[in-house]
Amino acid sequence: MAIHTKSIQPFEGQKPGTSGLRKKTRVFMQPGFLEAFVQSIFEATGGAEGKTYVLGGDGRFFNAAAIQTILKMAAANGAACVLVGQNGLLSTPATSHLIRLNQTDGGFILSASHNPGGIEEDFGLKFNAANGGPAPEALTEAMYAISQTITSYKISDGPDIDLSRQHEASLDGMRVQVIDSVADYHALMRGLFDFDAIRALFAGGYRMVFDAMHAVTGPYAKAIFEDDLGAAPGSVRNAVPLEDFGGGHPDPNPIWASELMATMMASDGPDFGAASDGDGDRNMITGKGVFVSPSDSLAVLAANATAAPAYAKGLAGVARSMPTSAAADRVAEALGIEAFETPTGWKFFGNLLDAGRVTICGEESAGTSSDHVREKDGLWAVLLWLNILAEQKKPVAQLLAEHWARYGRDYYSRHDYEALPTEKAQAVMAGLRDQLASLPGRSVGGLTLTAADEFAYHDPIDGSTSSGQGLRLYFEGARAVLRLSGTGTQGATLRLYLERYEPPEGDHQRDLQAALAPLRDAVRSLARIEALLGRVEPDVIT
Ligand code: G16
């Protein structure tokens, strides 16, 4: 075996977005593209010499080949050891846990999350730091800067490692441990929740469906829900991870998990339904006849978390991303704990979690988690829901209705305009940005604006500032946010987040889109959506 230093030209566009580097798979497959980015990661983190890493992915097309390349590069760069998930599979939260459990120097996660997989679809790579969390902005900037001037990378010409079985191997002096993808994560979950109470729930005939969407959570969900907790065989659907996710879009929302929604809305539907995404960090929660929005899910989990042994002593605080609804803030206020509003991107929760200021975090984009890892965690959210339902013995719809009756309801929806020409999307943002100062006091479609700004986050722990994080329009009893997605791989995606508060005594059972229609129309007109984009209707409404 020998180590080679290969010359390379820098590639354009290796700037990580909201969550690592995401590109079309064919872009990642260009000779040297993956290698240039991985070498940039090693260099931005002070080199790989003597270091230990975790490595795995969601099993999408190119996962297996990319793992072999990263192993050979880690060996050539002097790493001491890499822990790889069997068959190259590791969910994002399991990777975060393994980094922390084994006190490694970081981990590589191969995934484009909820984006489809396949040679014509998407691929991605993100690096998580030693705390188990996504690389902070300063580090992703450093990776990008290096990627722009990189001239070579190092790689071993050793053989591929057999990932199909758990064993230990050696590659140019580097240890490679192929480990069980599920066991350590499963043990972590067992320590957080009251598994006996959940077992008793299923033993009493409680019916659950979990849609793994042919993505990474299948093996985890089978082991935890069916084999350990006793959910009926077949409760976990689409449990085998496939390179193309069965041709589906592994995004757990009512649009892409429509089969699960149909099951849950049927008159003889199960009691509880859930789904997770490509890499297992997102979740969707439903009950018989009811969908729980991610913002509401965060609030309900925060309000009832003490049902689980891990949170029995109460929460230190709650954090949500800025576009997420204020439902969790109301719970925090009632509990007398701190509430934080951070920019979109899980990396912004890391400092708050590390400092012990918050216990539970969540986002409108279907991510929720706690301080047990430094990533969002789909199965954790499902288990906390089950633990709460096992304690309260109520249908999901009743739990939700009681929550709204106590705190009020934040009607909430996100409208996405996808694959836009970048200049057009930027024109919408620029046009609205120019108006911000003149908006307070103005009335549009019967709604009065009380404030408007562009969100800038001042991290209370490290003092850093992240500006340009979305335009916020506050109306009396309502809010709209506009921002451009940082995870798309084609053109630009404009996200319009709509939120309207209905107090405890109000009507909480209105049609969601009808309740938000006046706000939607006001924002479309203010942002000149039709004039600038040439259309009014979004591509996806969640
Ligand atoms: C990532 C981030 C999340 C973010 C989401 C959507 O999730 O980790 O924090 O909310 O993208 O981001 P954007 O609105 O910029 O597209 P994931 O599950 O895709 O890794």
XYZ file of C-alpha atoms and ligand atoms in Angstrom:
562
model
C 0.000 0.000 0.000
C 1.287 3.453 -0.798
C 0.169 7.004 -0.208
C -0.227 9.267 -3.215
C -0.453 13.032 -3.362
C -2.637 13.938 -6.310
C -2.688 17.358 -7.944
C -6.027 19.016 -8.314
C -7.669 22.232 -9.482
C -10.071 23.879 -7.004
C -13.772 23.353 -7.750
C -16.261 26.168 -7.657
C -19.236 25.958 -5.336
C -17.841 24.017 -2.404
C -19.528 26.373 0.028
C -21.498 24.451 2.666
C -25.103 25.599 3.038
C -27.590 25.249 5.899
C -26.399 21.711 6.493
C -23.128 20.710 4.829
C -22.381 20.543 1.109
C -25.299 19.376 -1.036
C -25.064 18.942 -4.789
C -26.385 16.830 -7.580
C -24.885 13.329 -7.268
C -23.125 13.670 -10.607
C -21.391 16.819 -9.354
C -20.060 14.881 -6.349
C -19.002 12.029 -8.680
C -16.744 14.239 -10.829
C -13.172 13.036 -10.454
C -11.604 14.853 -7.500
C -14.705 16.754 -6.319
C -15.374 14.724 -3.169
C -11.630 14.427 -2.567
C -11.088 18.197 -2.758
C -13.812 18.854 -0.206
C -12.671 16.124 2.181
C -9.073 17.377 2.031
C -10.384 20.899 2.733
C -12.193 19.544 5.802
C -9.030 17.863 7.089
C -7.015 21.041 6.583
C -9.651 23.351 8.078
C -9.664 21.202 11.220
C -5.909 21.171 11.740
C -5.138 17.968 9.818
C -6.133 14.349 10.410
C -2.863 13.157 11.983
C -3.569 10.856 14.932
C -7.300 11.607 14.896
C -10.336 9.368 15.236
C -13.516 9.819 13.218
C -16.987 8.348 12.796
C -18.120 7.717 9.212
C -21.459 6.688 7.742
C -24.361 7.792 5.637
C -27.989 7.301 4.750
C -27.331 4.619 2.143
C -28.169 6.702 -0.905
C -26.535 6.155 -4.283
C -22.743 6.845 -4.112
C -22.722 6.313 -0.311
C -20.641 3.136 -0.476
C -18.096 4.482 -2.958
C -17.706 7.767 -1.082
C -17.042 5.898 2.167
C -14.186 3.955 0.605
C -12.676 7.192 -0.724
C -12.911 8.931 2.653
C -11.354 5.917 4.414
C -8.408 5.949 1.998
C -7.989 9.702 2.417
C -8.181 9.507 6.220
C -5.493 6.817 6.174
C -3.287 8.844 3.844
C -3.699 11.926 6.025
C -2.512 10.000 9.097
C -5.781 9.381 10.981
C -5.497 6.789 13.763
C -8.923 5.209 13.558
C -12.284 5.429 11.773
C -15.492 3.868 13.113
C -17.775 3.014 10.169
C -21.379 1.870 10.346
C -21.984 -1.624 8.961
C -22.986 -1.438 5.277
C -21.955 2.213 5.445
C -25.171 3.098 7.286
C -25.419 5.529 10.185
C -28.235 7.913 10.897
C -27.266 11.518 11.589
C -28.302 11.369 15.279
C -26.536 8.002 15.709
C -23.377 9.545 14.255
C -23.648 12.456 16.654
C -24.011 10.003 19.537
C -21.050 7.862 18.410
C -18.818 10.935 18.171
C -19.692 11.843 21.750
C -19.669 8.300 23.146
C -16.249 7.503 21.702
C -14.900 11.033 22.175
C -13.749 11.130 18.574
C -12.447 14.222 16.811
C -15.523 14.431 14.611
C -17.500 12.569 12.025
C -18.428 12.529 8.345
C -22.089 12.130 7.403
C -22.928 11.288 3.811
C -26.451 12.452 3.123
C -28.543 15.032 1.357
C -31.123 14.531 4.081
C -34.689 14.675 2.779
C -33.638 15.302 -0.853
C -34.204 12.365 -3.248
C -31.315 9.989 -4.004
C -29.962 8.415 -7.176
C -27.447 9.247 -9.887
C -29.696 12.042 -11.193
C -30.691 13.242 -7.714
C -28.817 14.598 -4.725
C -25.819 13.760 -2.579
C -24.228 15.540 0.346
C -21.466 15.548 2.911
C -21.285 17.231 6.243
C -18.670 17.245 8.944
C -19.663 17.192 12.588
C -17.260 18.405 15.224
C -16.071 16.739 18.448
C -19.180 17.876 20.355
C -21.227 15.773 17.901
C -22.828 18.817 16.278
C -22.669 20.238 12.753
C -19.557 22.290 12.075
C -20.206 25.871 13.170
C -20.230 28.677 10.626
C -16.637 29.755 11.265
C -15.473 26.227 10.438
C -17.612 25.826 7.304
C -16.249 29.182 6.112
C -12.704 27.925 6.676
C -13.452 24.734 4.688
C -14.794 26.812 1.852
C -11.800 29.154 1.858
C -9.400 26.199 1.625
C -11.473 24.538 -1.114
C -10.962 27.616 -3.276
C -7.174 27.371 -3.294
C -6.554 23.663 -2.789
C -3.913 22.163 -5.102
C -3.658 18.533 -3.990
C -5.121 15.766 -1.853
C -3.693 12.628 -0.270
C -5.059 9.144 -0.806
C -3.965 5.589 -0.080
C -4.056 2.991 -2.844
C -5.035 0.294 -0.309
C -7.950 -2.073 -0.935
C -11.611 -1.363 -0.261
C -12.750 -2.333 3.230
C -15.502 -4.951 3.528
C -18.373 -3.028 5.118
C -20.849 -5.903 5.027
C -19.738 -7.389 8.374
C -18.669 -6.058 11.760
C -14.911 -6.463 12.107
C -11.673 -4.578 12.531
C -9.310 -3.941 9.651
C -6.182 -1.943 8.955
C -5.584 0.472 6.106
C -2.074 1.887 5.753
C -1.657 1.734 9.533
C -5.088 3.253 10.275
C -7.570 1.145 12.266
C -11.005 0.726 10.657
C -13.750 -0.594 12.911
C -16.931 -1.648 11.135
C -19.546 -1.387 13.882
C -23.210 -2.169 14.496
C -25.105 0.890 13.208
C -27.984 0.521 15.654
C -26.814 -0.903 19.015
C -25.279 2.158 20.715
C -28.090 4.460 19.596
C -30.683 1.934 20.772
C -29.012 1.802 24.205
C -29.039 5.595 24.403
C -32.791 5.693 23.721
C -33.396 2.986 26.319
C -31.718 5.192 28.898
C -33.824 8.265 28.103
C -37.357 6.899 27.988
C -39.695 4.720 30.005
C -39.567 1.688 27.720
C -41.717 -0.351 30.150
C -44.558 2.171 29.886
C -44.344 2.171 26.078
C -44.220 -1.653 26.049
C -47.387 -1.706 28.164
C -49.050 0.667 25.688
C -48.368 -1.682 22.763
C -49.256 -4.756 24.840
C -52.689 -3.153 25.299
C -53.237 -3.184 21.527
C -52.056 0.369 20.699
C -51.522 0.621 16.946
C -48.667 2.527 15.403
C -47.297 2.945 11.894
C -43.786 4.228 11.301
C -42.789 5.024 7.718
C -39.016 4.738 7.301
C -39.393 5.886 3.674
C -36.777 3.336 2.522
C -34.169 5.472 4.228
C -31.736 4.972 7.076
C -34.129 4.662 10.037
C -35.613 1.306 8.911
C -33.147 -0.911 10.838
C -33.271 1.394 13.883
C -37.068 1.531 13.944
C -37.462 -2.245 13.522
C -35.077 -2.926 16.400
C -36.619 -0.337 18.720
C -40.363 -0.298 17.957
C -41.026 -3.875 16.883
C -38.317 -6.048 18.467
C -37.891 -4.176 21.753
C -41.100 -2.252 22.459
C -43.471 -4.830 21.005
C -45.246 -2.819 18.319
C -47.036 -5.272 16.017
C -44.873 -6.807 13.262
C -45.261 -4.687 10.136
C -45.707 -1.468 12.138
C -42.488 -0.230 10.512
C -43.115 0.278 6.818
C -40.627 0.739 3.977
C -37.974 -0.467 6.399
C -35.256 -1.504 3.951
C -32.850 1.340 3.068
C -32.562 1.682 -0.709
C -30.095 3.692 -2.805
C -32.935 5.660 -4.407
C -35.356 5.481 -1.443
C -37.639 3.407 -3.665
C -37.943 6.349 -6.061
C -39.535 8.405 -3.294
C -38.731 11.696 -1.693
C -37.659 10.874 1.886
C -39.121 14.031 3.357
C -41.511 13.377 6.249
C -44.353 15.779 5.615
C -47.972 15.306 4.501
C -47.006 15.767 0.846
C -44.197 13.235 0.580
C -45.497 10.862 3.257
C -48.934 10.859 1.654
C -49.399 7.082 2.051
C -48.925 7.399 5.787
C -51.306 10.363 5.866
C -53.970 8.329 4.037
C -53.530 5.506 6.568
C -53.841 7.906 9.495
C -56.879 9.726 8.145
C -58.843 6.505 7.458
C -61.772 5.790 9.780
C -60.078 2.590 10.998
C -56.622 4.196 11.082
C -53.992 3.422 13.727
C -53.623 5.445 16.942
C -50.249 6.947 16.113
C -48.221 7.504 12.963
C -44.743 8.842 12.346
C -42.087 9.072 9.666
C -38.470 10.070 9.356
C -36.283 11.357 6.552
C -33.252 10.168 4.561
C -30.710 10.442 7.368
C -33.086 10.036 10.307
C -32.895 13.487 11.817
C -36.349 14.766 10.830
C -39.686 13.496 12.061
C -43.358 13.757 11.265
C -45.997 13.099 13.909
C -49.621 12.206 13.299
C -52.451 10.781 15.338
C -55.616 9.142 14.152
C -57.298 11.803 12.010
C -54.825 14.556 12.917
C -51.488 15.931 11.724
C -49.253 17.624 14.277
C -47.265 20.495 12.786
C -43.565 20.450 13.704
C -43.929 23.763 15.564
C -46.808 22.356 17.629
C -44.921 19.122 18.179
C -42.027 21.050 19.720
C -44.422 22.892 22.026
C -46.270 19.724 23.090
C -42.991 17.891 23.739
C -41.651 20.787 25.806
C -44.877 21.025 27.808
C -45.000 17.286 28.603
C -41.346 16.179 28.529
C -41.283 15.347 32.241
C -43.143 12.123 31.360
C -39.771 10.743 30.239
C -37.213 9.812 32.926
C -34.462 11.830 31.192
C -36.452 15.061 31.526
C -38.285 14.315 34.781
C -36.443 17.127 36.553
C -37.657 19.697 34.017
C -36.056 21.579 31.162
C -33.311 24.228 31.362
C -34.714 26.109 28.384
C -36.166 25.720 24.910
C -34.807 26.941 21.586
C -36.448 27.184 18.184
C -35.297 28.437 14.822
C -36.598 31.875 13.953
C -39.161 30.765 11.304
C -40.619 28.174 13.720
C -43.883 29.319 15.320
C -43.958 30.910 18.758
C -45.913 27.970 20.239
C -42.846 26.738 22.158
C -42.202 30.232 23.575
C -45.631 30.166 25.216
C -44.791 26.873 26.914
C -41.411 28.211 28.049
C -43.086 31.259 29.532
C -45.578 29.098 31.443
C -42.742 26.877 32.696
C -40.655 29.919 33.656
C -37.677 28.798 31.561
C -35.587 30.575 28.905
C -36.669 30.579 25.252
C -34.233 31.276 22.404
C -34.778 32.166 18.742
C -31.884 31.105 16.489
C -31.274 31.177 12.729
C -32.306 28.200 10.603
C -29.704 25.442 10.874
C -29.167 22.958 13.681
C -25.602 24.200 14.130
C -26.960 27.313 15.863
C -28.332 25.241 18.772
C -24.932 23.722 19.571
C -23.569 26.465 21.816
C -26.815 26.726 23.808
C -26.870 22.948 24.323
C -23.176 22.779 25.234
C -23.658 25.600 27.753
C -26.637 23.831 29.346
C -28.959 26.763 28.598
C -31.493 24.646 26.684
C -32.643 21.036 26.908
C -35.017 20.785 23.933
C -34.728 22.427 20.499
C -36.864 22.319 17.401
C -37.550 23.661 13.953
C -40.500 24.088 11.640
C -38.637 21.932 9.110
C -39.527 18.832 11.153
C -36.493 18.654 13.398
C -36.673 18.213 17.157
C -34.139 16.944 19.627
C -32.578 17.416 23.025
C -29.210 17.630 24.718
C -28.688 13.845 24.413
C -26.942 14.448 21.046
C -26.022 17.553 19.043
C -28.280 16.857 16.067
C -31.951 16.689 15.481
C -33.254 13.221 16.091
C -36.324 11.785 14.384
C -36.701 8.584 16.417
C -36.091 10.464 19.669
C -39.091 12.678 18.899
C -41.251 9.653 18.099
C -40.194 7.955 21.349
C -40.860 11.055 23.450
C -44.331 11.294 21.903
C -44.937 7.605 22.687
C -43.683 8.080 26.247
C -46.059 11.025 26.745
C -48.984 9.136 25.172
C -48.228 6.104 27.366
C -48.392 8.327 30.432
C -51.434 10.392 29.460
C -53.463 7.638 27.816
C -55.236 10.084 25.490
C -55.589 10.190 21.707
C -53.161 12.541 19.943
C -56.057 14.740 18.764
C -57.246 15.246 22.342
C -53.760 16.025 23.633
C -53.353 18.626 20.895
C -56.798 20.179 21.465
C -56.092 20.460 25.190
C -52.728 22.049 24.452
C -54.375 24.719 22.280
C -57.113 25.275 24.858
C -54.423 26.090 27.392
C -51.856 28.009 25.320
C -53.808 29.086 22.255
C -53.057 27.861 18.726
C -50.456 29.210 16.349
C -51.943 28.434 12.945
C -48.818 27.786 10.903
C -47.861 26.870 7.348
C -44.855 27.125 5.031
C -45.207 27.897 1.324
C -42.223 27.028 -0.884
C -41.470 28.366 -4.358
C -38.863 25.958 -5.711
C -36.236 25.887 -8.468
C -36.480 29.635 -9.079
C -33.904 31.508 -11.121
C -31.605 32.851 -8.390
C -31.923 36.495 -9.587
C -35.708 36.369 -9.329
C -35.657 34.949 -5.803
C -33.109 37.550 -4.790
C -35.233 40.297 -6.337
C -38.146 39.339 -4.078
C -35.918 39.519 -1.022
C -34.240 42.761 -2.085
C -37.566 44.426 -2.906
C -38.967 43.595 0.495
C -35.747 44.475 2.308
C -35.919 47.954 0.784
C -39.409 48.449 2.197
C -38.719 47.240 5.755
C -38.261 50.653 7.360
C -41.508 52.001 5.915
C -43.711 49.038 6.856
C -44.579 49.535 10.554
C -47.978 51.208 10.846
C -49.018 50.268 7.299
C -52.217 48.343 6.662
C -52.370 45.686 3.930
C -55.532 43.724 3.190
C -56.957 44.710 6.558
C -53.848 43.610 8.489
C -51.693 46.179 10.258
C -47.919 45.815 10.406
C -46.396 46.460 13.815
C -42.708 45.832 13.022
C -40.437 44.553 10.260
C -36.756 43.651 10.229
C -34.047 41.380 8.879
C -33.100 38.812 11.499
C -29.555 38.900 12.854
C -28.565 36.466 15.593
C -26.204 37.351 18.370
C -25.025 34.120 19.917
C -25.289 34.631 23.689
C -22.543 32.078 24.350
C -19.698 32.963 21.977
C -20.769 36.500 21.070
C -20.700 35.843 17.306
C -23.206 37.506 14.992
C -24.956 35.875 12.024
C -26.752 38.425 9.903
C -29.081 38.221 6.898
C -31.082 35.346 8.373
C -34.528 36.153 6.978
C -37.037 38.990 6.693
C -39.623 39.195 9.466
C -42.945 40.965 9.086
C -44.951 41.333 12.285
C -48.671 42.035 12.090
C -51.167 42.330 14.917
C -51.493 38.693 16.077
C -49.602 37.322 13.084
C -46.136 37.024 11.565
C -44.674 36.221 8.185
C -41.067 35.325 7.415
C -39.342 35.175 4.039
C -35.974 33.574 3.452
C -34.076 31.642 0.827
C -33.396 27.981 1.517
C -29.812 26.909 2.100
C -30.341 23.237 1.255
C -31.617 23.182 -2.324
C -29.485 21.907 -5.185
C -31.318 23.500 -8.102
C -31.761 27.263 -8.496
C -33.192 29.023 -5.454
C -36.077 28.132 -3.155
C -38.061 30.957 -1.592
C -39.728 30.010 1.661
C -42.696 31.962 2.969
C -43.604 31.099 6.563
C -47.049 32.141 7.795
C -48.209 32.200 11.385
C -51.376 33.520 13.076
C -52.140 33.298 16.758
C -55.558 32.273 18.019
C -55.849 32.768 21.794
C -56.981 29.968 24.167
C -60.641 30.951 24.014
C -60.666 31.227 20.199
C -61.599 28.777 17.434
C -58.813 26.197 17.049
C -60.515 23.931 14.544
C -60.548 26.170 11.453
C -59.179 25.031 8.130
C -55.471 25.853 8.342
C -54.983 27.477 4.947
C -58.253 29.413 5.242
C -57.166 30.755 8.625
C -53.920 31.998 7.058
C -55.325 33.248 3.733
C -55.579 36.969 4.613
C -51.971 36.961 5.859
C -50.792 35.021 2.813
C -52.457 37.496 0.463
C -51.027 40.491 2.302
C -47.489 39.104 2.091
C -47.802 38.063 -1.542
C -48.782 41.593 -2.358
C -46.086 43.253 -0.229
C -43.360 40.993 -1.615
C -44.692 41.391 -5.167
C -44.612 37.629 -5.652
C -46.666 37.567 -8.836
C -44.892 40.513 -10.466
C -41.403 39.236 -9.681
C -41.834 35.457 -9.958
C -44.515 35.398 -12.635
C -46.753 33.168 -10.514
C -48.611 33.209 -7.228
C -49.065 29.604 -6.153
C -46.203 27.834 -4.349
C -44.879 24.392 -5.365
C -45.148 22.839 -1.933
C -47.298 23.756 1.041
C -46.538 22.140 4.378
C -31.369 21.278 7.409
C -30.958 21.981 8.663
C -32.151 22.517 9.382
C -32.978 23.393 8.464
C -33.333 22.633 7.213
C -34.006 23.511 6.173
O -32.086 20.122 7.739
O -30.242 21.125 9.522
O -31.693 23.246 10.482
O -34.131 23.824 9.115
O -32.178 22.117 6.618
O -33.107 24.482 5.779
P -33.418 25.458 4.577
O -34.702 26.139 4.951
O -32.241 26.380 4.533
O -33.601 24.626 3.339
P -31.783 18.749 7.013
O -32.742 17.768 7.646
O -32.066 19.006 5.557
O -30.350 18.464 7.278
